[in-house]
Short mmCIF file of C-alpha atoms in Angstrom, two decimals:
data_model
loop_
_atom_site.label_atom_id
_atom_site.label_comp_id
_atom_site.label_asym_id
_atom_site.label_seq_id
_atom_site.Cartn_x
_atom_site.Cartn_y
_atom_site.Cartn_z
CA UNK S 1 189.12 6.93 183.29
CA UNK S 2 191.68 4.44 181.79
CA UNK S 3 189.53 1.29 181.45
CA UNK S 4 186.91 0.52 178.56
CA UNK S 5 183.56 1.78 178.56
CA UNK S 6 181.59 -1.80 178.61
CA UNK S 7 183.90 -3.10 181.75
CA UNK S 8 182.44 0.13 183.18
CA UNK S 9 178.70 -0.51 182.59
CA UNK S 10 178.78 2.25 180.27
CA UNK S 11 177.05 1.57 176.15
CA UNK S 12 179.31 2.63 173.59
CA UNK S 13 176.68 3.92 171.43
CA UNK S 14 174.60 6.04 173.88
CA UNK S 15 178.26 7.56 174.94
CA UNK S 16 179.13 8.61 171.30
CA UNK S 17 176.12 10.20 170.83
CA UNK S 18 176.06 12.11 174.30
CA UNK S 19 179.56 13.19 173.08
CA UNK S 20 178.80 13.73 169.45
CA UNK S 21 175.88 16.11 170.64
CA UNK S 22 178.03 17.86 173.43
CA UNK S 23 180.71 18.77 170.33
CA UNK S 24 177.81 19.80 167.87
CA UNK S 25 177.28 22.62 170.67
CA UNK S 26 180.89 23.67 170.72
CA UNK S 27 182.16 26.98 169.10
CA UNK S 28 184.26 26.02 166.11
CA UNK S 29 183.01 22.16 165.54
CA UNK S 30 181.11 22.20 162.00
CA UNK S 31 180.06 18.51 161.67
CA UNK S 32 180.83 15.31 163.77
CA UNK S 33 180.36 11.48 163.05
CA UNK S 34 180.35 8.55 164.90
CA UNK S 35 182.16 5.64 163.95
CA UNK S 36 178.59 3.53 163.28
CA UNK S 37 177.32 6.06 161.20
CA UNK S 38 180.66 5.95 158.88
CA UNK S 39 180.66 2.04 158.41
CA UNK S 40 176.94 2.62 157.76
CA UNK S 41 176.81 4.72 155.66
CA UNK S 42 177.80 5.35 151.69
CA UNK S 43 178.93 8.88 151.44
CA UNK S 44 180.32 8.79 148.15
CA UNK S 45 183.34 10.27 146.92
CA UNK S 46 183.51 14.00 147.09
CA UNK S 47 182.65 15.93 150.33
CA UNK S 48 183.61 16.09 153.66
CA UNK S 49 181.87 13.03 154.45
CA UNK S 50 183.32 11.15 151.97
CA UNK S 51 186.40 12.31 152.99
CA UNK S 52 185.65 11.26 156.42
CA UNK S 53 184.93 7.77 155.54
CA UNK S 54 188.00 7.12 153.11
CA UNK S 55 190.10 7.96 156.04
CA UNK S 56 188.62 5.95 158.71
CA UNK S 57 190.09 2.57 159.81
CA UNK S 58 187.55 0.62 161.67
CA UNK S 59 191.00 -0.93 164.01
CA UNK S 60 192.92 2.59 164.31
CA UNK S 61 190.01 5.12 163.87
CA UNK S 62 188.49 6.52 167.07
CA UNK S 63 184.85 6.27 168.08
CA UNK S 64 184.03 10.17 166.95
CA UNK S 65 185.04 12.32 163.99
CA UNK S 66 184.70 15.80 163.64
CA UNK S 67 185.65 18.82 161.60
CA UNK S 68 186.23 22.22 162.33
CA UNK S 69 184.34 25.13 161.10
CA UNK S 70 186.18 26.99 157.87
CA UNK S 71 189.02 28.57 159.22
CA UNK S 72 189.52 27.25 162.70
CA UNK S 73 193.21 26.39 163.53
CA UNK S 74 195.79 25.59 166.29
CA UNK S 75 196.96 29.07 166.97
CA UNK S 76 200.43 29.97 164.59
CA UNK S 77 201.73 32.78 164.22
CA UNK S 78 201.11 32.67 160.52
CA UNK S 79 200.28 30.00 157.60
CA UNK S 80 198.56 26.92 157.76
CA UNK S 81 198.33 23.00 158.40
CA UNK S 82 197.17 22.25 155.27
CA UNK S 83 195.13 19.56 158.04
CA UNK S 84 191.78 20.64 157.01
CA UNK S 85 189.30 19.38 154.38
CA UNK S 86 188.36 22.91 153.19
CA UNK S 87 189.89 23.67 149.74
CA UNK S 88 191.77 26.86 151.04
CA UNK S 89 193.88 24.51 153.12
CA UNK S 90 194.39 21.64 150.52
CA UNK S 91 194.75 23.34 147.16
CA UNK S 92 198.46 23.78 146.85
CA UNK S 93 200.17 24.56 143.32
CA UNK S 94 201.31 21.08 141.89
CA UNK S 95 204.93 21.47 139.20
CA UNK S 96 206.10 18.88 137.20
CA UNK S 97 209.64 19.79 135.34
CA UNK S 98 212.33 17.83 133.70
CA UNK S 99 212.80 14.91 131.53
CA UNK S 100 209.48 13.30 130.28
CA UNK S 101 207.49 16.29 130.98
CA UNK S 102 205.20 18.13 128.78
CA UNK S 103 205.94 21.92 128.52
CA UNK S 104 202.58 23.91 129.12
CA UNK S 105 200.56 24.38 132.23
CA UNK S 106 197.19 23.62 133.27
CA UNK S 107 194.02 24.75 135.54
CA UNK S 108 192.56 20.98 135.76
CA UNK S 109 191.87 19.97 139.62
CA UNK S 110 194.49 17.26 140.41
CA UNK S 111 194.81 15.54 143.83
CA UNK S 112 197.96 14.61 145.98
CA UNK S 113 197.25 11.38 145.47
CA UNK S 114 197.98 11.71 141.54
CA UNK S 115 201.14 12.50 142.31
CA UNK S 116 203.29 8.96 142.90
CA UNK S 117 201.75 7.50 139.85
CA UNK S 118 202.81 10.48 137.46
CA UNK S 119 206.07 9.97 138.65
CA UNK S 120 205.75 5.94 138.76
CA UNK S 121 205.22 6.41 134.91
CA UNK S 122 208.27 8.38 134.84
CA UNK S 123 210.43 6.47 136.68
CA UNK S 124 208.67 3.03 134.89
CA UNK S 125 208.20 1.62 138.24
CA UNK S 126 204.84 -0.10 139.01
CA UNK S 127 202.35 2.29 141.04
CA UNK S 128 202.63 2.00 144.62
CA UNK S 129 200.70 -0.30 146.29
CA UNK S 130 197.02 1.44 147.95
CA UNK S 131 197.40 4.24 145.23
CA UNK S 132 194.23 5.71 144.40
CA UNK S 133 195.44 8.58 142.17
CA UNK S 134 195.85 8.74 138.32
CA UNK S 135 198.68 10.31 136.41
CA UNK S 136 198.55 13.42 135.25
CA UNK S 137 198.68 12.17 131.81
CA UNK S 138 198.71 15.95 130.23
CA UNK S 139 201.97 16.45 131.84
CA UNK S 140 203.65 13.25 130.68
CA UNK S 141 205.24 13.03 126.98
#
């Protein structure tokens, strides 16, 4: 089927949640969303959810989100995709070193997205525009 779903006779909404159902009863799928329920709903920030519905774009984002269980990958040989929510696939070690840089180290959760306006403040540039992070003001001198 190449054409859209309402040329076809078919509702959107019954279709998503036929689907969404379908992939709640597949091996490996640990939660799925439709795209209704994420512009309807306030999931905060923290989560999988929330996670969810900072990354969806209502004009690019498809009609069904899902997540894997824990652990459930493409097939490598070895590693990761660091593509997962789960915090054994997006903690990563974060270094700062050089010029303007505090000596020391720390155990305090930072995210990626603190990462361009540390080094804005570095580089005394303005942040870049849609950043959400903070800078990691412990590292900075």
């Amino acid at each position: 089927f190449t054409g859209d779903l309402k040329s076809a006779g078919v509702d959107l909404l019954l279709a998503t949640e036929l689907i969404s159902q379908f992939l709640m009863d597949t091996d490996g799928i640990a939660e799925v969303y439709t795209a209704s329920t994420i512009k309807a709903t306030n999931f905060g920030d923290r989560g999988i959810k929330g996670a969810l519905a900072r990354g969806f774009n209502q004009k690019r984002s498809g009609d069904i989100m899902f997540v894997k269980e824990p652990h459930w990958i493409e097939h490598m040989e070895s590693g990761t995709t660091h593509g997962t929510i789960y915090s054994y696939d997006t903690h990563i070690p974060i270094v700062f070193y050089g010029w303007g840089i505090n000596k020391g180290n720390s155990v305090e959760y930072q995210t990626i997205t603190d990462i361009a306006p540390t080094l804005s403040i570095l580089l005394s540039i303005k942040f870049p525009s849609g950043n959400t992070g903070q800078p990691v003001a412990r590292a900075l001198k």
